[in-house]
Short mmCIF file of C-alpha atoms and ligand atoms in Angstrom, two decimals:
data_model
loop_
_atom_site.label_atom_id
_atom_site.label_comp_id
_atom_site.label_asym_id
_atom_site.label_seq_id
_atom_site.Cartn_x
_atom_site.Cartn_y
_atom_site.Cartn_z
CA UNK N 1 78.34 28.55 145.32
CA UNK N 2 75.95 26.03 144.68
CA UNK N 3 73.93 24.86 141.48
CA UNK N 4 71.12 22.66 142.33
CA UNK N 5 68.61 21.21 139.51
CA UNK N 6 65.54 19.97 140.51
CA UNK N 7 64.08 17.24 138.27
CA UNK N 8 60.33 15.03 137.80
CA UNK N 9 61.65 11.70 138.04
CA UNK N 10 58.08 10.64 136.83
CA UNK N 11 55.70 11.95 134.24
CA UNK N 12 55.40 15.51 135.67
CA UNK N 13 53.38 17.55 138.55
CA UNK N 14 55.28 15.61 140.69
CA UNK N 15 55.53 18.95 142.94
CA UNK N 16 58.30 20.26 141.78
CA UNK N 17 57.22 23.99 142.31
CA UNK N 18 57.03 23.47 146.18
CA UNK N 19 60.28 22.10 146.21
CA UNK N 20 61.93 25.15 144.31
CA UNK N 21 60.13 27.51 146.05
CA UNK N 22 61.19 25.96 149.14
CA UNK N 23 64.78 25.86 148.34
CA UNK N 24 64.75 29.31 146.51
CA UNK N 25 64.48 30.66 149.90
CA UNK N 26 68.44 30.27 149.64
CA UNK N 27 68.95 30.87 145.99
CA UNK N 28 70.22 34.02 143.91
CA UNK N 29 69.02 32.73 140.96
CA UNK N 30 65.71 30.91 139.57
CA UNK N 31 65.84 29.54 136.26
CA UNK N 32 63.76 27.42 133.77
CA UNK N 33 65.02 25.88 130.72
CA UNK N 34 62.86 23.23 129.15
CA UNK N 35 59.09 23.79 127.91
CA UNK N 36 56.65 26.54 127.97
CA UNK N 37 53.12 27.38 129.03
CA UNK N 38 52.54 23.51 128.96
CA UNK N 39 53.79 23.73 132.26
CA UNK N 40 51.94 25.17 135.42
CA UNK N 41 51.83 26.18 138.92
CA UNK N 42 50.22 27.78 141.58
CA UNK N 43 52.50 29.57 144.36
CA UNK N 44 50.83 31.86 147.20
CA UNK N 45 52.87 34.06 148.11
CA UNK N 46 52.42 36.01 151.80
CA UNK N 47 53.20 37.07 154.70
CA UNK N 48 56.39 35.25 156.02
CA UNK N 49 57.57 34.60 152.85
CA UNK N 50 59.55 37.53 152.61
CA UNK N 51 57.18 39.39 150.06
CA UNK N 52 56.28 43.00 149.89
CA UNK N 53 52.43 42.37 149.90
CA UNK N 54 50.50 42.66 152.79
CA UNK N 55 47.88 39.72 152.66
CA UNK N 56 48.21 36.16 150.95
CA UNK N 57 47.79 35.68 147.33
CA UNK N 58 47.37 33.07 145.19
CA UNK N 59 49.63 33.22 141.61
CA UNK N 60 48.85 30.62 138.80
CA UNK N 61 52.29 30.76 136.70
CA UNK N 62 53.04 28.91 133.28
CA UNK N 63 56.09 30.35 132.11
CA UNK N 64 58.08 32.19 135.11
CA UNK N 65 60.07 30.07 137.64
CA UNK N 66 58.55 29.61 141.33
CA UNK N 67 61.80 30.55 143.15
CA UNK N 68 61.01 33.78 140.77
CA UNK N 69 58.47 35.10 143.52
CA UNK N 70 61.31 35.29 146.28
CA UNK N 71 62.11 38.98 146.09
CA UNK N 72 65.82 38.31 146.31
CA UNK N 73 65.61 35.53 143.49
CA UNK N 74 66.03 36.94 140.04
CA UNK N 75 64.07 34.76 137.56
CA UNK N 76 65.71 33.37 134.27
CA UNK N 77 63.95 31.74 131.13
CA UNK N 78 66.81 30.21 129.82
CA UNK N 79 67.14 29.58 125.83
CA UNK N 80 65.37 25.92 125.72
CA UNK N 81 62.19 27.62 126.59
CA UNK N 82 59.63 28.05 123.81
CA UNK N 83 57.78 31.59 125.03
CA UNK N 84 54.38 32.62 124.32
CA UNK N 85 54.43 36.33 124.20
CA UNK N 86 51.23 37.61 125.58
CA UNK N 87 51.60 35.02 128.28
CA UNK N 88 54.50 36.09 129.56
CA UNK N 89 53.55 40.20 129.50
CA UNK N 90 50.48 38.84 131.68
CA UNK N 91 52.93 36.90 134.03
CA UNK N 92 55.70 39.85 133.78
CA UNK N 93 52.63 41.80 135.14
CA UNK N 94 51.18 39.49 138.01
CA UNK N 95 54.97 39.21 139.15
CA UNK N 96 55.91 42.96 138.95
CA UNK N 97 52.14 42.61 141.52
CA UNK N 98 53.48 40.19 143.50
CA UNK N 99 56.89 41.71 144.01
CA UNK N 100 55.63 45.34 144.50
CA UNK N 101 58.48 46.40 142.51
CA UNK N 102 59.79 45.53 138.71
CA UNK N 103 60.94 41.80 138.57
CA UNK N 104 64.44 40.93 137.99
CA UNK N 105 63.81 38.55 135.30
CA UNK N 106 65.67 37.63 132.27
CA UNK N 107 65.03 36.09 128.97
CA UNK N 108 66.88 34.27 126.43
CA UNK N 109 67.34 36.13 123.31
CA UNK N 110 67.96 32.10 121.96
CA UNK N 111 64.36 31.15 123.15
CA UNK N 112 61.84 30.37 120.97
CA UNK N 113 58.48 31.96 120.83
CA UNK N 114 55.10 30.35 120.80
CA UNK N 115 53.06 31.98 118.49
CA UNK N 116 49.04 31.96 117.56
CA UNK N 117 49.24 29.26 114.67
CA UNK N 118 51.55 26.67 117.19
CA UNK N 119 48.21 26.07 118.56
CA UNK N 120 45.93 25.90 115.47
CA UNK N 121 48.97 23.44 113.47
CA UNK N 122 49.01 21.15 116.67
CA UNK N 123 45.23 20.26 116.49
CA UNK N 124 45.60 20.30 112.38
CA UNK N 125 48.42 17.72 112.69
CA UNK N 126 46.06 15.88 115.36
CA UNK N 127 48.64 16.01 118.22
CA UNK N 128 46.16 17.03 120.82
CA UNK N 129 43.73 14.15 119.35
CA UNK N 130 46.25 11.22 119.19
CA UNK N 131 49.01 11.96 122.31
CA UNK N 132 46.48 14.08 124.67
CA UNK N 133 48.34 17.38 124.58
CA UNK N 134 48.30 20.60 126.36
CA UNK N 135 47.14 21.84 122.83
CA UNK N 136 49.71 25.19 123.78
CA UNK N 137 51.49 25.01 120.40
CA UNK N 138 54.45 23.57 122.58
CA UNK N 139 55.43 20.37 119.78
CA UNK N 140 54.78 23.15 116.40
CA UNK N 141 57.30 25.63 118.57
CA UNK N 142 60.06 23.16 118.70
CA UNK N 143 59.00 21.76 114.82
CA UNK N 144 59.94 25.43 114.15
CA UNK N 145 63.44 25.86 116.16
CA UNK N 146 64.39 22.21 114.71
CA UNK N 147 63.27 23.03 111.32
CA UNK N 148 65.63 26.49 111.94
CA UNK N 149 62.70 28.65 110.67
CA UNK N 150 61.57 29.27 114.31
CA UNK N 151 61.46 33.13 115.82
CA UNK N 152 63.31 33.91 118.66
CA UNK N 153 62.62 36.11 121.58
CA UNK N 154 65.85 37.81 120.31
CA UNK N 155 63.89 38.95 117.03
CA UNK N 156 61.94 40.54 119.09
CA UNK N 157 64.37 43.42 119.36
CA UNK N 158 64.39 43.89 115.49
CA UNK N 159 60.98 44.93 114.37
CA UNK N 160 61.50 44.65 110.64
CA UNK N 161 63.14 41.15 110.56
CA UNK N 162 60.45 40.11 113.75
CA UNK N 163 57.72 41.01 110.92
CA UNK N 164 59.15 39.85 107.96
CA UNK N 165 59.85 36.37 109.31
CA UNK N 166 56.28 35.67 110.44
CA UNK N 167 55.30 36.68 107.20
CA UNK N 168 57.20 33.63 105.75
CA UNK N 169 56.27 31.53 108.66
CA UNK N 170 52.20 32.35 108.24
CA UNK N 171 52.30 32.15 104.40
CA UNK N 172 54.44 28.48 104.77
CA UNK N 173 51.06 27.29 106.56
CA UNK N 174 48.42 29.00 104.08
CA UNK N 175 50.24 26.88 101.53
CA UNK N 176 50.56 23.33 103.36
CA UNK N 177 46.46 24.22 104.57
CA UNK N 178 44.86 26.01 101.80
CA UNK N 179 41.60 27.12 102.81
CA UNK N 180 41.71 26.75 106.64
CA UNK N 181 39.61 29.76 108.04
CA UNK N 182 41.78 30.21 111.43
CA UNK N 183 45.03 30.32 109.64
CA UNK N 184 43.45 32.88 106.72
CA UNK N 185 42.27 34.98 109.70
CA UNK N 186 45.71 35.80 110.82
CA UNK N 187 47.05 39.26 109.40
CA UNK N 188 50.96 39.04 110.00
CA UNK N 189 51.34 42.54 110.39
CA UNK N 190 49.15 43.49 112.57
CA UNK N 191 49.87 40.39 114.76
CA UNK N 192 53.41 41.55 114.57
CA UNK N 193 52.38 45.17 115.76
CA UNK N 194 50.73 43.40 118.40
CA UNK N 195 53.22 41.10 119.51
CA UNK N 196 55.83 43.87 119.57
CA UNK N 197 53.08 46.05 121.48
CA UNK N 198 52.98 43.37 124.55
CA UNK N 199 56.94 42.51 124.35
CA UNK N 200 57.49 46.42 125.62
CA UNK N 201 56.22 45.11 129.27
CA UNK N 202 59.01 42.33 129.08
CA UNK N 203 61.95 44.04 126.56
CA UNK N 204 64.24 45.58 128.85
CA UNK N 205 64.75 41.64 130.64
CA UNK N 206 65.73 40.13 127.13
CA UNK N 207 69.90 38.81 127.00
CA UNK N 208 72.70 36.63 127.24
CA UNK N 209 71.38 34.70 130.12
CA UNK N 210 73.67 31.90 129.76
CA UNK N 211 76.61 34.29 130.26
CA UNK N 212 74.56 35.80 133.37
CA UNK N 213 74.36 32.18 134.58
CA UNK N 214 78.13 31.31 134.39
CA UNK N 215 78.94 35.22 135.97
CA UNK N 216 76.87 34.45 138.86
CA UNK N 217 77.93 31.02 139.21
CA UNK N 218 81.58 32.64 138.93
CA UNK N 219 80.61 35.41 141.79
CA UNK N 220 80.12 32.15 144.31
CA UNK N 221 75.93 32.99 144.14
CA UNK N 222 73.31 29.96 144.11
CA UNK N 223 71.81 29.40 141.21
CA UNK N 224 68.29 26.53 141.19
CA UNK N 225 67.50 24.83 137.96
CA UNK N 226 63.83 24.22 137.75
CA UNK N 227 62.71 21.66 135.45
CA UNK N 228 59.20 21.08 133.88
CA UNK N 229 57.61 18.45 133.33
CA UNK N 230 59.21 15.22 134.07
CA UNK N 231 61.86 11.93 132.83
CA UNK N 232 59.35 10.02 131.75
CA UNK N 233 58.00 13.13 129.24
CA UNK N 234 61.72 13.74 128.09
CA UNK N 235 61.51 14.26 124.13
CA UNK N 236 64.60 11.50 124.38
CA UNK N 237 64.34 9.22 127.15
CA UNK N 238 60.30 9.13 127.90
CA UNK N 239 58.02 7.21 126.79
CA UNK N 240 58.36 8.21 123.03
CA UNK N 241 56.41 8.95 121.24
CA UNK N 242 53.79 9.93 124.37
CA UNK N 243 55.95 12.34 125.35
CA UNK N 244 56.98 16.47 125.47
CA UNK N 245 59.27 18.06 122.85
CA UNK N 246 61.66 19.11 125.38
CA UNK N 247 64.55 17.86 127.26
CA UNK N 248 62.79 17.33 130.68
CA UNK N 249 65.46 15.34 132.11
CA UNK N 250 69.09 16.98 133.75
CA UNK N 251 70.71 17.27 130.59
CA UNK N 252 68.18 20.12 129.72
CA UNK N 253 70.32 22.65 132.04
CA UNK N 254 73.22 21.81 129.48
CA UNK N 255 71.51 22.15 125.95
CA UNK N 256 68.25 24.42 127.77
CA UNK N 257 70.03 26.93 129.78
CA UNK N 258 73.97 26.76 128.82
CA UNK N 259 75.29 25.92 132.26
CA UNK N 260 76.54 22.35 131.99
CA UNK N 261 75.60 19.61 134.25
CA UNK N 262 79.23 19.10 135.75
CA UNK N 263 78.59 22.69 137.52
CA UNK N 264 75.56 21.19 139.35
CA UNK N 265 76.25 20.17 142.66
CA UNK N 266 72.93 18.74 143.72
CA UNK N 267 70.49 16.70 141.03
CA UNK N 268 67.20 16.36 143.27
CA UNK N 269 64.68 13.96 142.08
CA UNK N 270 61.29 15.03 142.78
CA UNK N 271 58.35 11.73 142.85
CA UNK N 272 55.33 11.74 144.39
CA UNK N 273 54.69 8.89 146.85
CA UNK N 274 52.54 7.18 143.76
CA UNK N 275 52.26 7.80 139.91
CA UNK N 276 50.49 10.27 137.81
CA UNK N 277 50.20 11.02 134.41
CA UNK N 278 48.14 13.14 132.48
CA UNK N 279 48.13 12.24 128.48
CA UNK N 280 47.63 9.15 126.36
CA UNK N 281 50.89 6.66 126.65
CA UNK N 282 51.54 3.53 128.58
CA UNK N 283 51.56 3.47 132.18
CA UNK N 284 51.89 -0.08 133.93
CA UNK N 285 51.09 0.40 137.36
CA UNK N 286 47.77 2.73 136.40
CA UNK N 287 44.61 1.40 138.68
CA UNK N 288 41.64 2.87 136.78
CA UNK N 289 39.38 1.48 139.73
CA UNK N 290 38.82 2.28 143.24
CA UNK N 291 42.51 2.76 144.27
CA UNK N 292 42.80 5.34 141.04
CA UNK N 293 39.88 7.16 142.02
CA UNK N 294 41.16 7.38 145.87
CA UNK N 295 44.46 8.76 144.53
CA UNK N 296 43.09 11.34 142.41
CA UNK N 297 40.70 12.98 144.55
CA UNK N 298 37.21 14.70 144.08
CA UNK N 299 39.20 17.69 142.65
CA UNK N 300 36.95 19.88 145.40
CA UNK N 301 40.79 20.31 147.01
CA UNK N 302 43.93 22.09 145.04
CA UNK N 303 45.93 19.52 145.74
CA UNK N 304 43.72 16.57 143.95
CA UNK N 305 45.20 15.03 141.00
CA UNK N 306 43.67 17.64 137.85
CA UNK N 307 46.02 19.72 135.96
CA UNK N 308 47.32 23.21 136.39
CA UNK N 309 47.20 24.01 133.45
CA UNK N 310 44.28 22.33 131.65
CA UNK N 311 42.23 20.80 134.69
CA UNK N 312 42.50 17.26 133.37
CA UNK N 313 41.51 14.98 135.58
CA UNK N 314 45.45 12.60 136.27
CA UNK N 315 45.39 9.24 135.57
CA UNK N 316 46.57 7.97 138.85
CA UNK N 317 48.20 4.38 139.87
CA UNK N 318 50.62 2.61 142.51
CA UNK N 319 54.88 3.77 142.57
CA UNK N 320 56.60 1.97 140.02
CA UNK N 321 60.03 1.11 140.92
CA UNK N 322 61.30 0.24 137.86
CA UNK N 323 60.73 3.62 136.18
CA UNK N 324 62.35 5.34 138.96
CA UNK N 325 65.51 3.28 138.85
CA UNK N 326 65.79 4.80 135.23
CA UNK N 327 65.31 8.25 136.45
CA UNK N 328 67.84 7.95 138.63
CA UNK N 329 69.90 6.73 136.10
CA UNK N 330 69.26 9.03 133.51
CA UNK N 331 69.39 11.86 135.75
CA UNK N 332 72.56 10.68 138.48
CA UNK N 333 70.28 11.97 141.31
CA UNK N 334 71.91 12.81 144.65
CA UNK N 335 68.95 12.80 146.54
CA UNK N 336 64.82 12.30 146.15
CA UNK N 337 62.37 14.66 147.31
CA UNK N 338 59.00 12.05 148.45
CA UNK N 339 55.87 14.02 147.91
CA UNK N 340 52.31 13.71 148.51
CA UNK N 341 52.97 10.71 151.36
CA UNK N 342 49.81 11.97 152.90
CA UNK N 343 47.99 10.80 150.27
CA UNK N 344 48.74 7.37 150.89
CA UNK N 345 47.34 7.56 154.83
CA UNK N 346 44.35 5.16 155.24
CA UNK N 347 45.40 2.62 152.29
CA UNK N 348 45.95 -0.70 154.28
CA UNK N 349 48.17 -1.99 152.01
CA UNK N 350 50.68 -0.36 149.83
CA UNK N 351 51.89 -1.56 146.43
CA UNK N 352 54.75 -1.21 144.46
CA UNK N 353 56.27 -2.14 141.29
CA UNK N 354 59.58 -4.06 141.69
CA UNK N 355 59.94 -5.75 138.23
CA UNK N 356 57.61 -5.94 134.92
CA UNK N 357 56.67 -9.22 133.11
CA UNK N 358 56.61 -9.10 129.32
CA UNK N 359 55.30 -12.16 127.75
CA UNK N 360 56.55 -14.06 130.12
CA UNK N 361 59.74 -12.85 130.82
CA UNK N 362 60.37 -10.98 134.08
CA UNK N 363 62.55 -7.36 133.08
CA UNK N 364 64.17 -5.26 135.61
CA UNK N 365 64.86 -2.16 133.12
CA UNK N 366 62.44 0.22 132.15
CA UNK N 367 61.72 -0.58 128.03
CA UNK N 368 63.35 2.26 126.21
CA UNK N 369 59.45 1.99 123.68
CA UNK N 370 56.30 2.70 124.57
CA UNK N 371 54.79 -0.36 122.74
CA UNK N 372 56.97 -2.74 125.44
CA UNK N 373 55.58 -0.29 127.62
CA UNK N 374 52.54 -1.02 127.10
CA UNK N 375 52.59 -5.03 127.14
CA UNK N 376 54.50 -4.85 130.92
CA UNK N 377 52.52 -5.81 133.67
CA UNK N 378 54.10 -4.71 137.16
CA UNK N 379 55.45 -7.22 139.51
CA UNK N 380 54.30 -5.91 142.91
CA UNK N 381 55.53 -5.59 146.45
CA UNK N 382 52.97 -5.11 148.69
CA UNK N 383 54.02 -3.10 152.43
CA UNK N 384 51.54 -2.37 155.01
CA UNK N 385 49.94 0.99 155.06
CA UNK N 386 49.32 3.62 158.09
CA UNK N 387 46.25 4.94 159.29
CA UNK N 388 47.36 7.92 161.26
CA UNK N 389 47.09 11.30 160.38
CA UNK N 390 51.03 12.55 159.09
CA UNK N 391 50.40 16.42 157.84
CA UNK N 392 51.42 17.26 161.26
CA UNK N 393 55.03 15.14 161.28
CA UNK N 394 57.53 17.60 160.81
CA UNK N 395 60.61 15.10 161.97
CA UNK N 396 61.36 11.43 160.62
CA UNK N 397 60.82 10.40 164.04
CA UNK N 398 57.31 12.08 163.87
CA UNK N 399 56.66 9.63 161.31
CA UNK N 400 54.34 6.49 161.55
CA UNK N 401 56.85 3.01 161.64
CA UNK N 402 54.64 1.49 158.60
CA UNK N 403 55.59 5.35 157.11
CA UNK N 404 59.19 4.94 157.52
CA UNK N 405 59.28 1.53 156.24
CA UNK N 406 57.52 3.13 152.70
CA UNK N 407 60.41 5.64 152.54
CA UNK N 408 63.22 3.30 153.63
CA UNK N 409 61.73 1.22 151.05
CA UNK N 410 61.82 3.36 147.86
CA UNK N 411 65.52 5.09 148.58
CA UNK N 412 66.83 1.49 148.98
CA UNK N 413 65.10 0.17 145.84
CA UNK N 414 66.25 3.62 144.20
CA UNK N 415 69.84 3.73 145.52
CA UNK N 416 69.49 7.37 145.78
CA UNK N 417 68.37 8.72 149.80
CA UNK N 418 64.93 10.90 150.12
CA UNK N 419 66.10 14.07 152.02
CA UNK N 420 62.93 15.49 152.00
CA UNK N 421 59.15 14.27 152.78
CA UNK N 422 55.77 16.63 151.94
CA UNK N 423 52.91 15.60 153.73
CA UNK N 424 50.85 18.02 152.70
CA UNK N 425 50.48 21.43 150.61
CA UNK N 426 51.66 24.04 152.04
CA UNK N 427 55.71 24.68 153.04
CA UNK N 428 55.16 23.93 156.57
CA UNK N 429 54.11 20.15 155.53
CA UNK N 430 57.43 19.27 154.91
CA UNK N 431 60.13 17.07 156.51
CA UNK N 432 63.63 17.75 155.81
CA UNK N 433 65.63 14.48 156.43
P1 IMP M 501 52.73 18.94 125.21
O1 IMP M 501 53.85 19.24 126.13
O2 IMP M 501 51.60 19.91 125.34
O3 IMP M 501 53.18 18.73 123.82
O4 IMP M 501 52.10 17.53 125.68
C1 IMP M 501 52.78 16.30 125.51
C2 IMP M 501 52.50 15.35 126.67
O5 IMP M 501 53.11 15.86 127.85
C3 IMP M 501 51.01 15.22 127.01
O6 IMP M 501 50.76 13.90 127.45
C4 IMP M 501 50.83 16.20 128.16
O7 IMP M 501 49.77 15.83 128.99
C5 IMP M 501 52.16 16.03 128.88
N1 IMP M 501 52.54 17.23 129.65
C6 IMP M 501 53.04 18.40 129.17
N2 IMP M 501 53.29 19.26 130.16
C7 IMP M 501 52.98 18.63 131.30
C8 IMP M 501 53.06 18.98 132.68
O8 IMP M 501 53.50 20.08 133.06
N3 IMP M 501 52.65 18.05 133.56
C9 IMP M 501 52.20 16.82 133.17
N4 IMP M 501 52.12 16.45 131.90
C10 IMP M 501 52.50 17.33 130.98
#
């Protein structure tokens, strides 16, 4: 048996879906537990990758796990999801495609749902103006389940009480925004018809899928924890208040999918061989200059710094040490997954953040508020940088010296050891150490 979570140790699209797709090769189960359709990533799935089509094809997933696409990986969204309905009948659909056969995929009665006011409340309440959201209704979904007058995939399977519930919820709003055309447009009864319409496609997956969790864990099979977003998004321990409304950090399995965090027996740390962030909020090492602009890409390739799921361009900047310490902290990694080194190939010289300064004083732990955040300017370390082409290194010996001095660098810094290097997109590119 084996449990493995894989965490963003940064501020999210650190790659994480390669690396569970990658090690879902192995794995029984594929789960999510934290977020919703704020998340986002693109898998092709082919020939050699065990699946029942014939040619390659690309699938753009919010909601479903990566490891989900393996046919022998059942897929889980776990209770600390928030689910938006017609989202997931479309993905239900492109998987059930993919698979050539209906998915294996379960869902929380306990999740929450997204539905169409989340959206319309987080622009109203100026979310998406003020901290850069994904404007998916994610932060007015988990307003609901706090508030306990969210609905739950579970009422799903009770029509009457599914209906009369968003009743309450929809005439709640009319009151707090009287005269608001989008919300008066919204007939809760035929949007409840509707929403139990598209649920059919997905109905017969809905259960207990903390109890599957702990059977499966119980039956010896391998279960893969697949978090979204990242540490520094965590509702709790990011950069507050620039941050998600979920728990992105390894104490989401616990609260997000029921399974606590003593069963895990591997905590992998995913970081990309820089920083990126997407969203207002502080970010000390951020080069909005040349170097940024380098880092990000043209966006002409997939793998340039925009969002999934909104096609934002990321801001981009140098690796920041400090941060990463306190990922590794928060999170009790037992290894790092390095990704994107490629990216750094033709930089002469390399920085990275080893300390802050804060009005004059030098600080070694990452500020637990974003308005110390935002006064820290990074002490650097500069290394040299490497000028041959890595995408084809496939060993650590492969690797360029000035390479492996860059990794050696960041596990000892992190006191955690990178076991795997990408150096480029696709699963080949990847060095397992
Ligand atoms: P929300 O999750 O839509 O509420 O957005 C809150 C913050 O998290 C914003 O800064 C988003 O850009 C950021 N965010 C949410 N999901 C992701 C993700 O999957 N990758 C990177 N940033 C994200």
């Amino acid at each position: 048996m084996t449990a493995i979570a894989v965490i963003g140790a940064q501020w999210g699209d650190e790659g994480k879906g390669k690396i569970a797709h990658l090690l879902a090769q192995d794995a029984d189960w594929a789960v999510r537990f934290n977020g919703g359709t704020n998340a986002g990533h693109t898998v092709v799935v082919g020939e050699g990758q065990g699946s029942q089509t014939d040619s390659p094809s690309e699938f753009k997933f919010h909601l479903i796990p990566s490891g989900a696409l393996h046919p022998h990986c059942a897929g889980v969204l776990a209770n600390g999801m928030v689910i938006e309905p017609f989202s997931l009948a479309q993905e239900y659909e492109q998987l059930k495609q993919a698979l050539g056969r209906e998915p294996r995929l379960y869902i929380s009665e306990r999740a929450h749902l997204i539905l169409p006011y989340h959206p319309i409340v987080e622009r109203l309440e100026g979310a998406k103006s003020e901290l850069d959201t994904t404007a998916r209704g994610i932060g007015p979904a988990y307003q609901d389940k706090v508030a306990r007058r969210g609905l739950r995939v579970g009422d799903l399977l009770h029509p009457e009480r599914f209906c009369e519930k968003l009743k309450r919820n929809v005439e709640r709003l009319l009151a707090l925004y009287p005269g608001n055309d989008e919300l008066a447009r919204i007939r809760p009864d035929a949007l409840a018809d509707e929403i139990l319409r598209v649920a059919e496609g997905f109905r017969s997956g809905i259960t207990h899928t903390a109890e599957l969790l702990h059977e499966a864990l119980d039956r010896g099979e391998t279960v893969l924890f697949e978090g979204a977003q990242g540490t520094l998004l965590d509702i709790d321990f990011g950069t507050y208040p620039y941050v998600t409304s979920s728990h992105a950090t390894v104490g989401g399995v616990g609260v997000g999918a029921g399974v606590s965090p003593r069963r895990l027996d591997r905590v992998i740390g995913v970081l990309k061989a820089y920083t990126t962030r997407v969203g207002a909020g502080p970010f000390p090492t951020e080069e909005t200059g040349k170097i940024g602009e380098r880092l990000r890409g043209t966006g002409a390739n997939p793998w340039d710094e925009f969002g999934t799921t909104t096609g934002r361009p990321r801001r981009c900047g140098w690796l920041d040490l400090v941060a990463l310490r306190y990922a590794a902290r928060i999170n009790d990694f037992t290894e790092l997954a390095l990704m994107k080194l490629d990216v750094l190939t033709g930089l002469k010289e390399l920085k990275v953040a080893v300390a802050y300064r804060c009005e004059g004083e030098t600080i070694e732990r990452f500020p637990p508020d974003a308005e110390t955040l935002g006064r820290c300017e990074p002490i650097y370390e500069a290394l040299p940088g490497w000028s041959e082409d890595i995408r084809g290194c496939r060993t650590w010996r492969e690797l360029p010296g000035n390479a492996q001095e860059y990794v050696k660098f960041v596990e000892q810094a992190v006191g955690v050891p990178v076991a795997l290097i990408s150096v480029g997109r696709s699963f080949e590119e990847t060095i397992w150490r």
